[in-house]
PDB file of C-alpha atoms in Angstrom:
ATOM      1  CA  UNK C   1     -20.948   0.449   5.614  1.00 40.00           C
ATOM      2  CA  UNK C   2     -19.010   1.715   2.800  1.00 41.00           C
ATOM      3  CA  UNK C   3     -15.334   2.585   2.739  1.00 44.00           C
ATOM      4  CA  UNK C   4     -12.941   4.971   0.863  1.00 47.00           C
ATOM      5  CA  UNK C   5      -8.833   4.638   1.153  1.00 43.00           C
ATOM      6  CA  UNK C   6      -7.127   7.568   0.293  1.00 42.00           C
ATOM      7  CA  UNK C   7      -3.500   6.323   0.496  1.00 41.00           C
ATOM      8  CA  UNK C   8      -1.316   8.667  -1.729  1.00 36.00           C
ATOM      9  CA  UNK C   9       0.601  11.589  -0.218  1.00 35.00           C
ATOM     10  CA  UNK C  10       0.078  14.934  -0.198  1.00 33.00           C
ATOM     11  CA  UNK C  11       3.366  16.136   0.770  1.00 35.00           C
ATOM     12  CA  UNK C  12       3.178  19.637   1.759  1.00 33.00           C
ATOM     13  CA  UNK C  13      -0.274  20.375   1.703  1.00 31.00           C
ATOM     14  CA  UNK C  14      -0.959  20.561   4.961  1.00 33.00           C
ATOM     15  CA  UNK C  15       2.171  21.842   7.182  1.00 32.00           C
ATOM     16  CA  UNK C  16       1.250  20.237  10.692  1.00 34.00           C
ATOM     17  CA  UNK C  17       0.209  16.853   8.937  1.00 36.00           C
ATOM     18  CA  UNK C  18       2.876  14.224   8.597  1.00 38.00           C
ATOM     19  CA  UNK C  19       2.309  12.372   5.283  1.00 40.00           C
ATOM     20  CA  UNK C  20       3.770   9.119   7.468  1.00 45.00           C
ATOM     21  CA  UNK C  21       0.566   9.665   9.630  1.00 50.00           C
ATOM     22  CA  UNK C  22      -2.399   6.962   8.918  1.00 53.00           C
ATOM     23  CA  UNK C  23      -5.996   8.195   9.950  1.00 53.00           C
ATOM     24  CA  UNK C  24      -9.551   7.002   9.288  1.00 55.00           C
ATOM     25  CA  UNK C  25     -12.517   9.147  10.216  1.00 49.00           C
ATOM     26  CA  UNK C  26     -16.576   7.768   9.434  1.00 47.00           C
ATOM     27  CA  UNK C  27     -18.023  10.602   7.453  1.00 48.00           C
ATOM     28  CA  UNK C  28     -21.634  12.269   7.562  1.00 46.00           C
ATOM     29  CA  UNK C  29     -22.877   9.184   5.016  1.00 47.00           C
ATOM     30  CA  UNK C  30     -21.145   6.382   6.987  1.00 45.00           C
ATOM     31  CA  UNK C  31     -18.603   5.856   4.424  1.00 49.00           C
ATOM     32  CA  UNK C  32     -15.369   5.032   6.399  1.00 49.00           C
ATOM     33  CA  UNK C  33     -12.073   7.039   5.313  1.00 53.00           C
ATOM     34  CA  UNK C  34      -8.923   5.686   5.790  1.00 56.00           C
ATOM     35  CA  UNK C  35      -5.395   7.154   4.636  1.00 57.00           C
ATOM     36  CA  UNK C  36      -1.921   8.724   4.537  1.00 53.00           C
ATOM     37  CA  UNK C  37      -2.320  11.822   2.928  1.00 51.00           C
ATOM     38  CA  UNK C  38      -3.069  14.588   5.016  1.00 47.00           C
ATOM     39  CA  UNK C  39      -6.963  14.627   5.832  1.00 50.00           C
ATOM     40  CA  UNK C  40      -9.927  16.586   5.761  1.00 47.00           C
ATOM     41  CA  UNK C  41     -11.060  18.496   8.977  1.00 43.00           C
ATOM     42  CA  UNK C  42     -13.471  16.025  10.819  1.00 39.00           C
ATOM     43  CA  UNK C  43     -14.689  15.351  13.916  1.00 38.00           C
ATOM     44  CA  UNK C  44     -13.909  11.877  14.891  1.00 42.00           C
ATOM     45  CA  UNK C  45     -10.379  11.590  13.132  1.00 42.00           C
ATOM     46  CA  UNK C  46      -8.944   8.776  14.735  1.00 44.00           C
ATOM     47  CA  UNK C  47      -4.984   8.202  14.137  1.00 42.00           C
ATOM     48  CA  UNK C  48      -4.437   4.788  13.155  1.00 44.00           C
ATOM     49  CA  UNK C  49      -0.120   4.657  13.325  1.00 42.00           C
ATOM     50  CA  UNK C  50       2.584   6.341  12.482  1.00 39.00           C
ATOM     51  CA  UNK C  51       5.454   5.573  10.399  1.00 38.00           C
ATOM     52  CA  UNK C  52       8.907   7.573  10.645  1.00 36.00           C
ATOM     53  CA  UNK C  53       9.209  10.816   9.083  1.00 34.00           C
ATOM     54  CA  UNK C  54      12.204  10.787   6.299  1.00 31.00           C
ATOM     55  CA  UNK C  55      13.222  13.925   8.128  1.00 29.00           C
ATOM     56  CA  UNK C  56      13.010  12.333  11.620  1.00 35.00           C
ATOM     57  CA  UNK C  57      16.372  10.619  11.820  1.00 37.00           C
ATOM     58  CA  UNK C  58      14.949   6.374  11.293  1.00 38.00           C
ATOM     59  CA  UNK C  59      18.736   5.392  13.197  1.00 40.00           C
ATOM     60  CA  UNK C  60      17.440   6.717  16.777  1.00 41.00           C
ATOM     61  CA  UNK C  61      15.793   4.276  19.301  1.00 43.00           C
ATOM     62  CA  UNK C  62      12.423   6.213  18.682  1.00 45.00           C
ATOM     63  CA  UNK C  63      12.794   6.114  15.003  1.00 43.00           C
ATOM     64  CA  UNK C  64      13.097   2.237  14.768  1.00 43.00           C
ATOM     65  CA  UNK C  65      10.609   2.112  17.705  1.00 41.00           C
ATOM     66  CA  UNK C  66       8.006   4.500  15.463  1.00 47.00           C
ATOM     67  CA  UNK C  67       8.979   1.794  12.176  1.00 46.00           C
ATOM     68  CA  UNK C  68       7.894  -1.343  14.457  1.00 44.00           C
ATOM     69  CA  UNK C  69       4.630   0.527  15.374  1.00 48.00           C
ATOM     70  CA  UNK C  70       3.770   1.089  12.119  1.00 54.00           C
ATOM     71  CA  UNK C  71       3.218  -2.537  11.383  1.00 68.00           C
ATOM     72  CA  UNK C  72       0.852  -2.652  14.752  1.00 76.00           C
ATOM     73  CA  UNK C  73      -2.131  -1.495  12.386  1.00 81.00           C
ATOM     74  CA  UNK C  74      -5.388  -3.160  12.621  1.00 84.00           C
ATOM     75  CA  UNK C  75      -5.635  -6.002  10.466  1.00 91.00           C
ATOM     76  CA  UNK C  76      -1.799  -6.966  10.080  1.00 93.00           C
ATOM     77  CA  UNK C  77      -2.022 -10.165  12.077  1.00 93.00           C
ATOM     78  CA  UNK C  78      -5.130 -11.784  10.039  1.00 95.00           C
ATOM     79  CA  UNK C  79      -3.205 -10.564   6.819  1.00 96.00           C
ATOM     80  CA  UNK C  80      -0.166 -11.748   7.535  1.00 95.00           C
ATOM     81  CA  UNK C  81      -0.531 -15.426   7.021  1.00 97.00           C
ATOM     82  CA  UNK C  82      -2.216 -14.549   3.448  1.00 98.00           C
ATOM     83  CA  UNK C  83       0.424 -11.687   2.391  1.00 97.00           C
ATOM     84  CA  UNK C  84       3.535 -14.402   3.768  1.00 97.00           C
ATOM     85  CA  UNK C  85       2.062 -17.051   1.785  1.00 98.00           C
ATOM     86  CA  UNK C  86       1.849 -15.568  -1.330  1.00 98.00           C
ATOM     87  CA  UNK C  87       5.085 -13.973  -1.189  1.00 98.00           C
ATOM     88  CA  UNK C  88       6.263 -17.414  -0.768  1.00 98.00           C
ATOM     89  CA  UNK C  89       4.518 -19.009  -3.626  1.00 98.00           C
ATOM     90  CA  UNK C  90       5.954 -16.720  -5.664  1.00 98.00           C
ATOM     91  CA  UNK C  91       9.638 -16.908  -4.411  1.00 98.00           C
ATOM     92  CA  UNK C  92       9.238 -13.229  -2.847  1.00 98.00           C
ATOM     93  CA  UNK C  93      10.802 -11.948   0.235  1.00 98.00           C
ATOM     94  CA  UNK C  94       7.356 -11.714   2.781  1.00 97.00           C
ATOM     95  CA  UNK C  95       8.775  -8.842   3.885  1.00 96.00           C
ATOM     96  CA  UNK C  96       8.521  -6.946   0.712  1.00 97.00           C
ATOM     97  CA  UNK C  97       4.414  -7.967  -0.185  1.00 98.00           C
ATOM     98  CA  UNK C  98       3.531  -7.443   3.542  1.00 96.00           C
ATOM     99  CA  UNK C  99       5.242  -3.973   3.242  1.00 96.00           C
ATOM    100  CA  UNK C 100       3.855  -3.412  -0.125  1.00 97.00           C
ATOM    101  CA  UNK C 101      -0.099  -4.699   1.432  1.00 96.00           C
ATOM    102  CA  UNK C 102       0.901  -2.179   4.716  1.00 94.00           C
ATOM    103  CA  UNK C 103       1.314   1.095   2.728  1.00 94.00           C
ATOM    104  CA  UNK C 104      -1.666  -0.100  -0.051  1.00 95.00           C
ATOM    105  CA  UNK C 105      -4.556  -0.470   2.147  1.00 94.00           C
ATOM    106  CA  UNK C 106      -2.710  -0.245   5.753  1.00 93.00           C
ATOM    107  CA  UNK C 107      -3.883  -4.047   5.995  1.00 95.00           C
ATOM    108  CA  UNK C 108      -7.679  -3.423   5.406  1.00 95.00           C
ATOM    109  CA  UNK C 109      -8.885  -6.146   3.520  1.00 94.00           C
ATOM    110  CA  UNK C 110     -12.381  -3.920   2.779  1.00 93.00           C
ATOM    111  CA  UNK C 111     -10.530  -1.145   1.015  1.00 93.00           C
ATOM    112  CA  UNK C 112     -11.478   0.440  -2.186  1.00 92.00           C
ATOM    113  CA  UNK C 113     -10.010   3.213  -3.273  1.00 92.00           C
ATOM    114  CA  UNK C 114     -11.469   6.000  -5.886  1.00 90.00           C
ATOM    115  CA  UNK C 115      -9.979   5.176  -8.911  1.00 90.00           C
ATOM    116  CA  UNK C 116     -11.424   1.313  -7.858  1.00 91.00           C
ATOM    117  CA  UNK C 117      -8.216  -0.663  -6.917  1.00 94.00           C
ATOM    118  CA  UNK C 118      -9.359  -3.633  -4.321  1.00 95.00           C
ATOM    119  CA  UNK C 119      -8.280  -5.076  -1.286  1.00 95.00           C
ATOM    120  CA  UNK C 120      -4.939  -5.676   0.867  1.00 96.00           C
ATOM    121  CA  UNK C 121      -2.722  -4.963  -1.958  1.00 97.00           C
ATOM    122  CA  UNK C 122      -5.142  -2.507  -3.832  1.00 97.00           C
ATOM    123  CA  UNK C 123      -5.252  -4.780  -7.101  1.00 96.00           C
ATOM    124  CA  UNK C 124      -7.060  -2.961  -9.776  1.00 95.00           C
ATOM    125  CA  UNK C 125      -9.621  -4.982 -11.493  1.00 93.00           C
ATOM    126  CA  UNK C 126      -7.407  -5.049 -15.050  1.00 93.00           C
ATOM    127  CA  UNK C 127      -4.806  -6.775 -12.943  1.00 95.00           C
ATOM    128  CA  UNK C 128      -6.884  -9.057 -11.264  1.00 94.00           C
ATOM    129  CA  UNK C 129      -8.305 -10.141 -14.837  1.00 94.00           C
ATOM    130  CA  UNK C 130      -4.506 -10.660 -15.982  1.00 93.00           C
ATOM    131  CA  UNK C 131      -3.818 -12.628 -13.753  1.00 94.00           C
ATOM    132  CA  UNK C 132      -7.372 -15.235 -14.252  1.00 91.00           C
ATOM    133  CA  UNK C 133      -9.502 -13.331 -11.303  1.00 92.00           C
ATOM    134  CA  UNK C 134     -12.219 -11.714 -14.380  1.00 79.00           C
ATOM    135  CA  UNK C 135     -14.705  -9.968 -12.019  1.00 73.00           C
ATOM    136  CA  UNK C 136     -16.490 -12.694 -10.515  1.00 70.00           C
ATOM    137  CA  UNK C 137     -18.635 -11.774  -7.810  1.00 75.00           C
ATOM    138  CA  UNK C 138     -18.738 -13.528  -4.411  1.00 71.00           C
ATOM    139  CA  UNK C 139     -22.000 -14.232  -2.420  1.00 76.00           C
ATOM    140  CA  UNK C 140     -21.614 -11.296  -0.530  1.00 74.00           C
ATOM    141  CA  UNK C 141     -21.749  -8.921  -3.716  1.00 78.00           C
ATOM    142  CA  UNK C 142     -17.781  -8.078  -3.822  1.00 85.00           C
ATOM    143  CA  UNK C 143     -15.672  -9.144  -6.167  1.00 91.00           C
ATOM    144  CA  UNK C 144     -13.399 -11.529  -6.380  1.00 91.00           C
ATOM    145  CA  UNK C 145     -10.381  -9.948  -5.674  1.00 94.00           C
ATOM    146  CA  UNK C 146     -11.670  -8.731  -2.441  1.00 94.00           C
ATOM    147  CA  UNK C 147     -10.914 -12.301  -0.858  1.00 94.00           C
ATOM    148  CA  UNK C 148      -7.972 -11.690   1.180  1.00 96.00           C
ATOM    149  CA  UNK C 149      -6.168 -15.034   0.172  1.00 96.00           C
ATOM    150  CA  UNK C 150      -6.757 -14.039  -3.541  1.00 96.00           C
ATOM    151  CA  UNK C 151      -5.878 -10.878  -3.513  1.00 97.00           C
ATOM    152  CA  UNK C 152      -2.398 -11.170  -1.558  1.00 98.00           C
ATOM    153  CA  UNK C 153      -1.558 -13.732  -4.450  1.00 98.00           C
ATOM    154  CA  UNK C 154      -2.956 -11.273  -7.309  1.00 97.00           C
ATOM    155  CA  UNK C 155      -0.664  -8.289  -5.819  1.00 98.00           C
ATOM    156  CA  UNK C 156       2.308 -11.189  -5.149  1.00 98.00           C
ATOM    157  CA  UNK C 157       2.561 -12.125  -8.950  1.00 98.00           C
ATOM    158  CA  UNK C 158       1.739  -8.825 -10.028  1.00 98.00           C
ATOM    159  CA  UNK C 159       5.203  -8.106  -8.058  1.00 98.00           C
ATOM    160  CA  UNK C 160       6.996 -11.103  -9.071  1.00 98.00           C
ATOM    161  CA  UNK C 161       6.385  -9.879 -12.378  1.00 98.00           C
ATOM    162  CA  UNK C 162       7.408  -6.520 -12.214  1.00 98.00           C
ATOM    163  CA  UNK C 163      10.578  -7.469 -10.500  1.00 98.00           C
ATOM    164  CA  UNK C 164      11.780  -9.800 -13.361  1.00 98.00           C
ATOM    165  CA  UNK C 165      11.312  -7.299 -15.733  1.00 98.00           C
ATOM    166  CA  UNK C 166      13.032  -4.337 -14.036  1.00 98.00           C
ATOM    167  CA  UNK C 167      15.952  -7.006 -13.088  1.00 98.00           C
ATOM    168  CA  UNK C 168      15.168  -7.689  -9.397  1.00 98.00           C
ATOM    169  CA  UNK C 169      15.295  -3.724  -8.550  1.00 98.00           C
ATOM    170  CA  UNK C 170      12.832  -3.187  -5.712  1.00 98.00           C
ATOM    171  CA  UNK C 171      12.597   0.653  -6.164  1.00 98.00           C
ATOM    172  CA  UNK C 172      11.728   0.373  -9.876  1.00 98.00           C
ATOM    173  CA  UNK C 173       9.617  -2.678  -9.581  1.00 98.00           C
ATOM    174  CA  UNK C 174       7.322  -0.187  -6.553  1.00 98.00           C
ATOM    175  CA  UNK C 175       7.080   2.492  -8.796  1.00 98.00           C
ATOM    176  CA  UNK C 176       5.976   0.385 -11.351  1.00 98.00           C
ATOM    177  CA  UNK C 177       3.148  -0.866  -9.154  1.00 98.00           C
ATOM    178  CA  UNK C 178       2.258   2.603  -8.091  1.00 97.00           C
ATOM    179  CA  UNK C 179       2.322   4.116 -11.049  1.00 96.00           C
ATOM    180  CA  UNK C 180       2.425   1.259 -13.858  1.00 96.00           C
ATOM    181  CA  UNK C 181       5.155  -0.919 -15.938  1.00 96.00           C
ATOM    182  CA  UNK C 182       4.458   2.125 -18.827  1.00 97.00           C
ATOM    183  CA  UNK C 183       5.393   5.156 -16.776  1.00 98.00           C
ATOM    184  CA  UNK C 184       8.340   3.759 -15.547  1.00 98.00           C
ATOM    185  CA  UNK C 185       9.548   2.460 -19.156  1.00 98.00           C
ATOM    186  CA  UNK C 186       8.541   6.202 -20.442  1.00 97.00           C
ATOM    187  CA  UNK C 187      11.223   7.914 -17.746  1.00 98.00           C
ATOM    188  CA  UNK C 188      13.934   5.306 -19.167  1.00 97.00           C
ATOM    189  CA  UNK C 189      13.224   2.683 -16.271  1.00 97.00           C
ATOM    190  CA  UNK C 190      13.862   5.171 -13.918  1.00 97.00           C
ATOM    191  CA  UNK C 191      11.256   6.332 -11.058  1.00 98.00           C
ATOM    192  CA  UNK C 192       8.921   8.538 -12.263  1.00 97.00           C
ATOM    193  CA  UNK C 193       9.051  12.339 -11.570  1.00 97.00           C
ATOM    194  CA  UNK C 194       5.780  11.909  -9.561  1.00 97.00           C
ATOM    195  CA  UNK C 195       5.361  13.233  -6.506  1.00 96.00           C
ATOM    196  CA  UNK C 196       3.266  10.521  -4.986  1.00 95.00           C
ATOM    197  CA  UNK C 197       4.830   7.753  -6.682  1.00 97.00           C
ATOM    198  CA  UNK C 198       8.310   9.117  -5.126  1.00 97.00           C
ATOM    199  CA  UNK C 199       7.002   9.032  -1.831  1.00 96.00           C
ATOM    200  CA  UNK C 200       5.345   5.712  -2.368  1.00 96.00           C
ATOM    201  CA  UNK C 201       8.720   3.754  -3.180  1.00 97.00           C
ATOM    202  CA  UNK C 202      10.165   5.640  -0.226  1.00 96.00           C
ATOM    203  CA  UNK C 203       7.325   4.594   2.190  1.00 94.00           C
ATOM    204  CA  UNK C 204       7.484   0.868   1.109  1.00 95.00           C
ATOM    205  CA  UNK C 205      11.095   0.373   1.325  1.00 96.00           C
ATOM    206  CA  UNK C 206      10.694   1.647   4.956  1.00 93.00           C
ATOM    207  CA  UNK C 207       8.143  -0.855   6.366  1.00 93.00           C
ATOM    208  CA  UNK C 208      10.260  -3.193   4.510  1.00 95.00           C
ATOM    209  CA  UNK C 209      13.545  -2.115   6.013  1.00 93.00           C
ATOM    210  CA  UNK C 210      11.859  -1.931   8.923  1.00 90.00           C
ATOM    211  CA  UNK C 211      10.997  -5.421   8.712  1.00 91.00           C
ATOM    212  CA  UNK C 212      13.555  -7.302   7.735  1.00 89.00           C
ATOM    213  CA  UNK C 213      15.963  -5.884  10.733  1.00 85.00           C
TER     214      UNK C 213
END
């Protein structure tokens, strides 16, 4: 079965649709759909999770109840062991890769998205290749940095990178891997004006937040 992740936001483009809302629907072709943004109509839209709304007030009891949920998505207790142990070989906080691998891919290790980034941590294959993983192909066809255990430590050094060259800043160092090192150099190491890379920094430090409590 093939699979699509669509996990940018679409703030605004659909009013009843919270961008914080995960959903995965199989289309007519069997290709699976997973993502954030706010969906197509379909029969068979299953929501996943939901993560709190930046308007909806996180300090509550049902806000930090809605943040512990959000980490309840299918596939975060087989990734967990990977994502921790990378984080760890790379002197990262777990908290901050698993957060980073739960907004990505919302912990589906089969997730590809369109512009072909792979995996938990949605590693694009130019990254992969930087870091020694050069599109080899395992037995089952996929590449490489589909493996779960390579891929959490592709996206962990990938991070560990970007943090030691934005200083340790978290915020920069997520735009960075949503949008690239480049774009946030270009905006004088400041976040990008991107919609979707905005909301992406915002989303991760959230799971993470809501993690580390």
């Amino acid at each position: 079965m093939r699979l699509a992740v669509f996990l940018f936001v679409l703030g605004g483009f659909l009013p009843s649709v919270q961008a914080d809302e995960v959903w995965e629907f199989v289309d007519a072709d069997g290709v699976v759909h997973i993502g954030n943004a706010a969906p197509p109509a379909s029969r068979g839209l299953v929501w996943l999770s939901q993560t709190p709304s930046a308007r909806g007030g996180s300090g509550s009891a049902k806000g930090k109840e809605r943040e512990v949920s959000a980490l309840r998505l299918p596939g975060y207790e087989a990734a967990k062991p990977h994502l921790e142990a990378a984080a760890l070989s790379q002197s990262l906080e777990p908290a901050l890769v698993i957060a980073v691998a739960a907004a990505e891919s919302a912990f589906n290790v089969e997730a590809v998205s369109r512009k072909g980034a792979l995996g938990l941590m949605q590693v694009m294959p130019a990254t992969a290749e930087r870091y020694g993983v050069a599109g080899r192909i395992l037995p089952d066809g996929k590449h490489a940095a589909m493996e779960p255990k390579v891929n959490a430590q592709i996206g962990s050094r990938y991070l560990a990178d970007l943090l030691r060259m934005f200083d340790g800043d978290k915020e920069l160092a997520l735009a960075a891997y949503n949008a690239g090192e480049g774009a946030v150099l270009r905006y004088g190491r400041r976040i990008p004006p991107y919609p979707e890379t905005q909301q992406y920094v915002d989303r991760v430090m959230r799971f993470y937040r809501a993690l580390i409590r």
